[in-house]
Short mmCIF file of C-alpha atoms and ligand atoms in Angstrom, two decimals:
data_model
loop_
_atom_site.label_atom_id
_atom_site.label_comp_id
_atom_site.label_asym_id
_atom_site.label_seq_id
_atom_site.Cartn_x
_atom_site.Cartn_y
_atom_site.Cartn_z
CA UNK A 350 -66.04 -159.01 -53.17
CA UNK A 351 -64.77 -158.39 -49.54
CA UNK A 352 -67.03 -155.65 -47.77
CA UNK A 353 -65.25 -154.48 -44.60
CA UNK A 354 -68.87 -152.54 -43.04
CA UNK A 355 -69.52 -151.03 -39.28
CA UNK A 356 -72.37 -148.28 -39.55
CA UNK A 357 -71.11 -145.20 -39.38
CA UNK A 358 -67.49 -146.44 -38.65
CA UNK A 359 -66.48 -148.34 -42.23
CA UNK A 360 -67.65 -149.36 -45.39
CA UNK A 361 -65.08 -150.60 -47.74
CA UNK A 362 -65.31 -153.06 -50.69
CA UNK A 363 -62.67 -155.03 -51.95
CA UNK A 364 -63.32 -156.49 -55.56
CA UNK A 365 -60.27 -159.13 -57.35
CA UNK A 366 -62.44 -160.35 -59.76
CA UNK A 367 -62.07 -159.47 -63.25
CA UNK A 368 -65.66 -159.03 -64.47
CA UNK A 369 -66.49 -157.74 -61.06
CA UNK A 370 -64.33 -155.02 -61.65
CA UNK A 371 -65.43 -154.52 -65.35
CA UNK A 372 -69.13 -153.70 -64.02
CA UNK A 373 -68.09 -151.55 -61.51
CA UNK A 374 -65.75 -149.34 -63.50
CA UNK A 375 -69.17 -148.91 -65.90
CA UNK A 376 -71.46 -148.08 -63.19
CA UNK A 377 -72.23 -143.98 -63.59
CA UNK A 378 -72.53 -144.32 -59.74
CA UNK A 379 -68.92 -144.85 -58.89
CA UNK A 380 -66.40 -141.83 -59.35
CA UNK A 381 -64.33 -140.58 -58.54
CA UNK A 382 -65.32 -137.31 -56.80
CA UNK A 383 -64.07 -138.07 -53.30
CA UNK A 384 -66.52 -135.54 -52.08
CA UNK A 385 -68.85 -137.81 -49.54
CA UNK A 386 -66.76 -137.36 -46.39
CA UNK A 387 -68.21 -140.44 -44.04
CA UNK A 388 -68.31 -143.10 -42.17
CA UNK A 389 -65.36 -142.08 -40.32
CA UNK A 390 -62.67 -144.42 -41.69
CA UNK A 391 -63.32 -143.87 -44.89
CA UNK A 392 -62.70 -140.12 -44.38
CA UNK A 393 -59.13 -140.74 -42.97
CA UNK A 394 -58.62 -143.07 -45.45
CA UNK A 395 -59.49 -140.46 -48.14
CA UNK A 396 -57.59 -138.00 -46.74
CA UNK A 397 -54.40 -139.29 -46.55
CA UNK A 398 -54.58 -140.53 -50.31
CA UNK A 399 -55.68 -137.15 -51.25
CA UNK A 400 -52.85 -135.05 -49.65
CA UNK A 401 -50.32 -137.61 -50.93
CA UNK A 402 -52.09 -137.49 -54.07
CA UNK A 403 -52.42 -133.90 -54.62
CA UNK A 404 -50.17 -130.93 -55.48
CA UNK A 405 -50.51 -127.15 -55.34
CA UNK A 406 -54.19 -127.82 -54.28
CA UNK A 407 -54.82 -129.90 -57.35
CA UNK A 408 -55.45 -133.95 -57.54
CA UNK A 409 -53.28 -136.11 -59.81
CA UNK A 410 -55.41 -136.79 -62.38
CA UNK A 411 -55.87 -140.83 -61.51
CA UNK A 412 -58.32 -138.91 -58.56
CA UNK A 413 -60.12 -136.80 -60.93
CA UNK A 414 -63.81 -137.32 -61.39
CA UNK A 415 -65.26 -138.75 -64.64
CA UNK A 416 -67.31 -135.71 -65.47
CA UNK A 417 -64.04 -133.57 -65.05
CA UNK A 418 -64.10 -131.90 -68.44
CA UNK A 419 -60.30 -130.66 -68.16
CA UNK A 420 -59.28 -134.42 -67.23
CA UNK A 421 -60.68 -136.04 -69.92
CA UNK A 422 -59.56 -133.38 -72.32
CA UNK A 423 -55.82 -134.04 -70.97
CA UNK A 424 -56.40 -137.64 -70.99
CA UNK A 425 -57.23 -137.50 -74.78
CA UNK A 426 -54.40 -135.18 -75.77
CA UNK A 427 -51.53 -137.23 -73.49
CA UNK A 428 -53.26 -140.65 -74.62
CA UNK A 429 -52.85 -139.14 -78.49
CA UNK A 430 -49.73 -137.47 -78.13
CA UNK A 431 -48.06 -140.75 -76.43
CA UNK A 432 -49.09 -142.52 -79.53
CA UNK A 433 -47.13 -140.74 -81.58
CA UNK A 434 -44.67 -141.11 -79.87
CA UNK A 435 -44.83 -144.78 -79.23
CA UNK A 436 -45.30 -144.87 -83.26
CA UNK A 437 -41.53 -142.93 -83.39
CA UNK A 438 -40.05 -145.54 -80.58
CA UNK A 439 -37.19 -147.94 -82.09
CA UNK A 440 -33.68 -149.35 -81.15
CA UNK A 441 -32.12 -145.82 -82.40
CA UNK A 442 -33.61 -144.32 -79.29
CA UNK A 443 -31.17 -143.14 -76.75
CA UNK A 444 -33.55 -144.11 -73.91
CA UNK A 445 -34.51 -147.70 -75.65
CA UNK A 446 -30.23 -148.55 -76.19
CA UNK A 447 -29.62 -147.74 -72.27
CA UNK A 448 -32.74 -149.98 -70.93
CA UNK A 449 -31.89 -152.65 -73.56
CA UNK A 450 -28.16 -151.91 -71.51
CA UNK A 451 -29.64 -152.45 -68.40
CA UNK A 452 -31.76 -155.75 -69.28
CA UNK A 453 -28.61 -157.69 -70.71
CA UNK A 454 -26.40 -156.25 -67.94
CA UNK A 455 -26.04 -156.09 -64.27
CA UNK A 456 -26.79 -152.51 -63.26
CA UNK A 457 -28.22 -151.70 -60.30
CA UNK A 458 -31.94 -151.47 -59.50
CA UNK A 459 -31.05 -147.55 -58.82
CA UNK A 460 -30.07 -147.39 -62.47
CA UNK A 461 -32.92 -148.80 -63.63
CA UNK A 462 -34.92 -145.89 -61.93
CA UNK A 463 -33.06 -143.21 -63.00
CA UNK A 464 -33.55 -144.19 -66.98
CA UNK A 465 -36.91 -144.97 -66.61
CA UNK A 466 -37.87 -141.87 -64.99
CA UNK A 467 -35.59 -140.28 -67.57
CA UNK A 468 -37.56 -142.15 -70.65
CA UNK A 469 -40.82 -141.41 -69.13
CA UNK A 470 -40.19 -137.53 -67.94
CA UNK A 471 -38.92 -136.81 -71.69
CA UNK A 472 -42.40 -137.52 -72.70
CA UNK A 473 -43.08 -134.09 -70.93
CA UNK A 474 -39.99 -132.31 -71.05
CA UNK A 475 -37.71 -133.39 -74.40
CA UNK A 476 -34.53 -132.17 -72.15
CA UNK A 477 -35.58 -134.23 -68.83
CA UNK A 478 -32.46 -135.55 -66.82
CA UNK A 479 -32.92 -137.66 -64.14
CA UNK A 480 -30.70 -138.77 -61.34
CA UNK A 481 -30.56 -140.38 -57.47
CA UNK A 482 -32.60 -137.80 -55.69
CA UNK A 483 -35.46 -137.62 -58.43
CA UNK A 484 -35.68 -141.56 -58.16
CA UNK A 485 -35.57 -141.29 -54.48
CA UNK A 486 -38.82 -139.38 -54.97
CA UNK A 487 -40.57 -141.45 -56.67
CA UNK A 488 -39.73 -143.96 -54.64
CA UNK A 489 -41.12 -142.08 -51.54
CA UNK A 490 -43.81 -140.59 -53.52
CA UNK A 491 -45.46 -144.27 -54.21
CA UNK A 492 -45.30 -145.08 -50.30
CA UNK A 493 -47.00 -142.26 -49.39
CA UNK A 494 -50.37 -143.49 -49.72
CA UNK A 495 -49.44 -146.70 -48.34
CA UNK A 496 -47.74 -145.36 -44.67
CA UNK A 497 -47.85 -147.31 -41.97
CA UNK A 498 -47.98 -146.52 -38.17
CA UNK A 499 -47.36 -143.37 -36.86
CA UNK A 500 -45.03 -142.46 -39.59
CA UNK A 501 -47.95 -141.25 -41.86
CA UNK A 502 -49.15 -138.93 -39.19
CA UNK A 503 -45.28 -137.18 -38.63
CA UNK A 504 -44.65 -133.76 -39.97
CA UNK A 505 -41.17 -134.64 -41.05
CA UNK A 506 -42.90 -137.70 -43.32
CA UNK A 507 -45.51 -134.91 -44.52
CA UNK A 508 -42.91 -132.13 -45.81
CA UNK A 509 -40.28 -134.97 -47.07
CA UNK A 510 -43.38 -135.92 -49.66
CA UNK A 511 -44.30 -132.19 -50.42
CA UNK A 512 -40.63 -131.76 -50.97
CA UNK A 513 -40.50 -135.01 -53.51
CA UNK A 514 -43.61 -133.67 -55.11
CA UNK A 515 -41.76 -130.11 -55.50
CA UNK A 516 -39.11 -132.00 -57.13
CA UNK A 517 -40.30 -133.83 -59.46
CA UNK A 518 -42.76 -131.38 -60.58
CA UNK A 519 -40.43 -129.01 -61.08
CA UNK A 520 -38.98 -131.37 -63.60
CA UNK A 521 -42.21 -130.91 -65.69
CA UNK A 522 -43.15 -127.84 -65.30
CA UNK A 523 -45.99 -128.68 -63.18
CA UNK A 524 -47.77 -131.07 -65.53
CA UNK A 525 -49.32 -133.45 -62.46
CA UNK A 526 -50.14 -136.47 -65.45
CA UNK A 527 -46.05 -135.64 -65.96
CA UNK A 528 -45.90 -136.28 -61.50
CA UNK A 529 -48.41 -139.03 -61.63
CA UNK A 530 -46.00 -140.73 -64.40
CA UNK A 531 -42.33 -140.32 -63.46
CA UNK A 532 -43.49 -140.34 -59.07
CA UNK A 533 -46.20 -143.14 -58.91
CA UNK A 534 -46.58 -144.87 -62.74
CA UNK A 535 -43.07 -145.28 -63.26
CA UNK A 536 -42.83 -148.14 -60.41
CA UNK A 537 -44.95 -150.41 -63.12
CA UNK A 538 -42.76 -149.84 -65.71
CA UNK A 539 -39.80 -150.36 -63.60
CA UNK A 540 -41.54 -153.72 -62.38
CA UNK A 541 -41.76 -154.70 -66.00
CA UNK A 542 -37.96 -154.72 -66.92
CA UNK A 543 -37.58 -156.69 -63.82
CA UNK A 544 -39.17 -158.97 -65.40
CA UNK A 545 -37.66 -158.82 -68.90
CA UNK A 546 -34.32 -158.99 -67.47
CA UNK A 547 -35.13 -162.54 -66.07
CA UNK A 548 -36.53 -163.22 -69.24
CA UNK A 549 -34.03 -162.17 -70.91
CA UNK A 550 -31.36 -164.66 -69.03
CA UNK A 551 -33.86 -167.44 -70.12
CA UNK A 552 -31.96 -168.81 -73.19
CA UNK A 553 -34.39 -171.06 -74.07
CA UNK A 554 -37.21 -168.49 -73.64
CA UNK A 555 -34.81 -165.67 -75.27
CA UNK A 556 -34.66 -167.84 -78.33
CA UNK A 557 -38.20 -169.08 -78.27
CA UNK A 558 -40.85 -166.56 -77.18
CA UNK A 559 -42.01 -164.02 -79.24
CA UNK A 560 -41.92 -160.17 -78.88
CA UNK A 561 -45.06 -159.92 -78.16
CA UNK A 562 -45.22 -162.83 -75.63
CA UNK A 563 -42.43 -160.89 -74.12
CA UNK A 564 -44.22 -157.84 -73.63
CA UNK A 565 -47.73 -159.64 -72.00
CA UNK A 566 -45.08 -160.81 -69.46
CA UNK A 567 -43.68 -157.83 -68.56
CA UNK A 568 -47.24 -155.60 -68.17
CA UNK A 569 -49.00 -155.74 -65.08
CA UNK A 570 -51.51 -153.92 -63.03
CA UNK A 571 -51.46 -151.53 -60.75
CA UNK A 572 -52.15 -152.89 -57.28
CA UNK A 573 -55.45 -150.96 -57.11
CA UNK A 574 -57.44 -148.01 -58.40
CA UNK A 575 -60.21 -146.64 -56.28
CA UNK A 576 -63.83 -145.21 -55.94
CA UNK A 577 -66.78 -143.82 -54.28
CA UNK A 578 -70.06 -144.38 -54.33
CA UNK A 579 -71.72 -141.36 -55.20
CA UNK A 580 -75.75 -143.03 -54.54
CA UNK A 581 -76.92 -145.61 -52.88
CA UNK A 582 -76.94 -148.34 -55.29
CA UNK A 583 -76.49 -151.95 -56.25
CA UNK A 584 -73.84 -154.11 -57.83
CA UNK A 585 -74.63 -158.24 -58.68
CA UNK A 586 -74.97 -159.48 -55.22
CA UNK A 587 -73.47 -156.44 -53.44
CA UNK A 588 -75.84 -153.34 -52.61
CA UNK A 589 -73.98 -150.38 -51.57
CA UNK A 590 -74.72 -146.96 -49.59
CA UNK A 591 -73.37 -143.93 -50.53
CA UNK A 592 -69.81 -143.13 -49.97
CA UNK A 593 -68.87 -146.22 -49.84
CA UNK A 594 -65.08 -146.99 -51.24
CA UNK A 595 -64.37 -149.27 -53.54
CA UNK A 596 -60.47 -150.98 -53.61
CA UNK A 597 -60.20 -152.12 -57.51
CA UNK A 598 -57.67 -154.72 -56.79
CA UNK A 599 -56.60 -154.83 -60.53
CA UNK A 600 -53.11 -156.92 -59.72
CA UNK A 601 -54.86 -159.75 -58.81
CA UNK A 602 -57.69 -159.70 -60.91
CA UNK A 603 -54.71 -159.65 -63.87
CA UNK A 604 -53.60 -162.73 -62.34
CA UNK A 605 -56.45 -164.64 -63.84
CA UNK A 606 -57.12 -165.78 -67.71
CA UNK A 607 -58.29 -163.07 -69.99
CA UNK A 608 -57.59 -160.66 -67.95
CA UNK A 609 -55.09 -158.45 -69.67
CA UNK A 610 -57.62 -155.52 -69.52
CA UNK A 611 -56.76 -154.92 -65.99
CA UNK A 612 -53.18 -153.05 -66.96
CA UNK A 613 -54.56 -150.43 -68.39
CA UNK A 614 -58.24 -150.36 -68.04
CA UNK A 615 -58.07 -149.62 -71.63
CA UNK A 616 -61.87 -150.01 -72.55
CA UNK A 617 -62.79 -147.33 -69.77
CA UNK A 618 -63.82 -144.01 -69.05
CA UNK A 619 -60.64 -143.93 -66.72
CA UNK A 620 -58.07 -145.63 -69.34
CA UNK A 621 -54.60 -144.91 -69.46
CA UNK A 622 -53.00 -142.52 -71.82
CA UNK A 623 -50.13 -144.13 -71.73
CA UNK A 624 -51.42 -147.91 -72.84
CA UNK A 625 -50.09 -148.06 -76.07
CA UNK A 626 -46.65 -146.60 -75.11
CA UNK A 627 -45.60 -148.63 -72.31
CA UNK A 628 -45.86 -151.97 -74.50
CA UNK A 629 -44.16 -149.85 -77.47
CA UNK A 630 -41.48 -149.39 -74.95
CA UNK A 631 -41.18 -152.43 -73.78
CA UNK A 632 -41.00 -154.07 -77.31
CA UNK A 633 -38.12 -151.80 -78.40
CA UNK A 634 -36.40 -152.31 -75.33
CA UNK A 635 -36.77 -156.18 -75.96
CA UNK A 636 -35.57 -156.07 -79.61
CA UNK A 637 -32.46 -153.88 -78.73
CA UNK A 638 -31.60 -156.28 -76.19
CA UNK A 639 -31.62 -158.70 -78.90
CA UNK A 640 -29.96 -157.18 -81.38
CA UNK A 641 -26.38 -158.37 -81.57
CA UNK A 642 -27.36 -161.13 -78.74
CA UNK A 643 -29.39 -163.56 -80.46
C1 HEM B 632 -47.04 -150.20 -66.75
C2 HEM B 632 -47.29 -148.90 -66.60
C3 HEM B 632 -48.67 -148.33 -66.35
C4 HEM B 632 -49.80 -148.95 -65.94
C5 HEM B 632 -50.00 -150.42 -65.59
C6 HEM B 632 -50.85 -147.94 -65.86
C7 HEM B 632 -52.17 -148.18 -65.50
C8 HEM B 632 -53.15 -147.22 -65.37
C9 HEM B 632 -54.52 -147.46 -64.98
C10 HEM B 632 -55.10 -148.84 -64.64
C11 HEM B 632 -55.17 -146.28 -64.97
C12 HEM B 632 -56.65 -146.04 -64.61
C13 HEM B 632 -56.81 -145.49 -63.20
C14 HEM B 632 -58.26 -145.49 -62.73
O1 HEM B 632 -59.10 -146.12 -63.33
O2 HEM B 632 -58.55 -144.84 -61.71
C15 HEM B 632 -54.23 -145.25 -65.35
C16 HEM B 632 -54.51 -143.92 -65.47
C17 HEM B 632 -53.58 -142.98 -65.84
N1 HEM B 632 -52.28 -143.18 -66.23
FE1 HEM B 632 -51.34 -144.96 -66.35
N2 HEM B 632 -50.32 -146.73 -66.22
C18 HEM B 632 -48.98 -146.93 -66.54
C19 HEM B 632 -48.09 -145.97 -66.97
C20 HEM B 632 -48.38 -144.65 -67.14
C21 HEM B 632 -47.44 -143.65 -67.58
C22 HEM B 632 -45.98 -143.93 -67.95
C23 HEM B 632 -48.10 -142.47 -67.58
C24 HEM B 632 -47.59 -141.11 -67.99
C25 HEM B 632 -46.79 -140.94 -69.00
C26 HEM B 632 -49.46 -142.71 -67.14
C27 HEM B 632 -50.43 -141.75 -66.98
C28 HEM B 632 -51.72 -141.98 -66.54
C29 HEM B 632 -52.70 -140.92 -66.33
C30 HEM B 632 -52.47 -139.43 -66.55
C31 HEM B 632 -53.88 -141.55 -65.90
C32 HEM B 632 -55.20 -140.87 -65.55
C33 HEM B 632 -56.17 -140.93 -66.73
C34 HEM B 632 -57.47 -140.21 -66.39
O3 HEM B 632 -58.32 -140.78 -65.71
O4 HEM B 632 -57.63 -139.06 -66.80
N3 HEM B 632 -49.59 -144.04 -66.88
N4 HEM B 632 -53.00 -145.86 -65.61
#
């Protein structure tokens, strides 16, 4: 753990460490509320992940507290309903034949975008189409948080992301998990065929590794998940005050053995819905790209 702490000014805790991070996702005390507006930093901070974060005066559900009876109940339906249709996924998909496309092939990282966003928005809407200016977005959607300079503070920034959040909620008829998944998820996903497709021009690792050896290459963590410190309180050798913010640096924590948990925070209060579908995806996507290329 990193603590970044000036009384009254900052008080920020970085955490890359796997069982670290396990504790602190179970402690009651850390939420997700975002309501404890101090020290000063920490407020701006706050602020500008909330706006991005946030649309029609409602957070994306990743910012939703864990008491939030509506989140969880939307987190249980998506997380069920994905699993269907993970259960339904195979190489007679339209969506799994043009990704398996794109990993033997040589299109463009823009393509790649566009049929993700597509395969992941028709999990909300069955007739999504996606094209450039919906994966533009995304794309400026997932930077939002991340700003730098004076940029983040410039009104023409500000209503270019409102206008990217119009856009691609439009697309799903205002569903913000649909938002969170084709604007901000989607980048992981996209990350992961990367990574196939490198894989996949392996011939020795093409012939060699199995599916699901495939797939554990090809997840991977978002760079970090946050929270707040509700109470004053105490983690192993790190007491805390409240409001405190805690960075969840999940990448790197997923860098080290055992460690797989950290994609999807599956054994949380906070897990993904969509942690059975992504590797579904990416394991029909793999066998497609196989099929007729052994
Ligand atoms: C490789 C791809 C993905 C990864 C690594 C990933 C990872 C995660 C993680 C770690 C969380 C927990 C956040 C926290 O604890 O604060 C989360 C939450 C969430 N994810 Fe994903 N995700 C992925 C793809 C998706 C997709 C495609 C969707 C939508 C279809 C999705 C929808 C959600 C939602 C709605 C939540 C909030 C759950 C809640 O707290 O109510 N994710 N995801």
């Amino acid at each position: 753990m990193k603590r970044s702490f000036v009384p009254g000014i900052i008080d920020v805790t970085r955490v890359s460490d796997a069982d670290e991070i396990r504790k602190l996702v179970e402690d009651q005390r850390l939420d997700r509320k975002f309501d404890s507006r101090w020290p000063l930093l920490n407020a701006v901070f706050l602020r500008r992940v909330l706006q991005a974060l946030s649309f029609g005066g409602h957070r994306f559900p990743t910012l939703r507290a864990r008491e939030d009876d509506e989140r969880a109940g939307n987190q249980s339906a998506l997380w069920n309903q994905l699993n269907r249709r993970a259960a339904a996924l195979n190489a007679a998909n339209p969506d799994v034949g043009s990704l398996a496309q794109w990993v033997v092939g040589s299109g463009s990282d823009e393509e790649l975008g566009i049929l993700t966003q597509q395969a992941i928005g028709r999990l909300f809407v069955e007739t999504y189409t996606s094209d450039s200016e919906s994966w533009k977005a995304a794309r400026l959607l997932a930077s939002a948080p991340q700003a730098k300079g004076l940029s983040k503070f410039s009104p023409r920034f500000r209503r270019k992301v409102v206008r990217a959040k119009e856009l691609l909620a439009a697309k799903v008829n205002g569903d913000l998990a649909g938002v969170h998944g084709t604007g901000v998820a989607i980048h992981n996903v996209v990350k992961g065929f990367h990574r196939m497709r490198q894989l996949y021009r392996d011939i020795t690792v093409r012939k060699q590794a199995s599916a699901d050896a495939i797939v554990a290459e090809c997840l991977s963590a978002p760079a970090m998940v946050l929270r707040q410190a509700t109470e004053n309180g105490s983690a192993p050798g790190c007491p805390y005050r409240k409001g405190a913010i805690f960075l969840l640096e999940l990448a790197a924590a997923q860098t080290k053995a055992n460690a797989m948990d950290m994609v999807f925070l599956e054994r949380a209060w906070s897990r993904c819905p969509a942690d059975r579908w992504v590797p579904a995806l990416f394991q029909s996507v793999w066998k497609s790209a196989n099929i007729g290329n052994p």
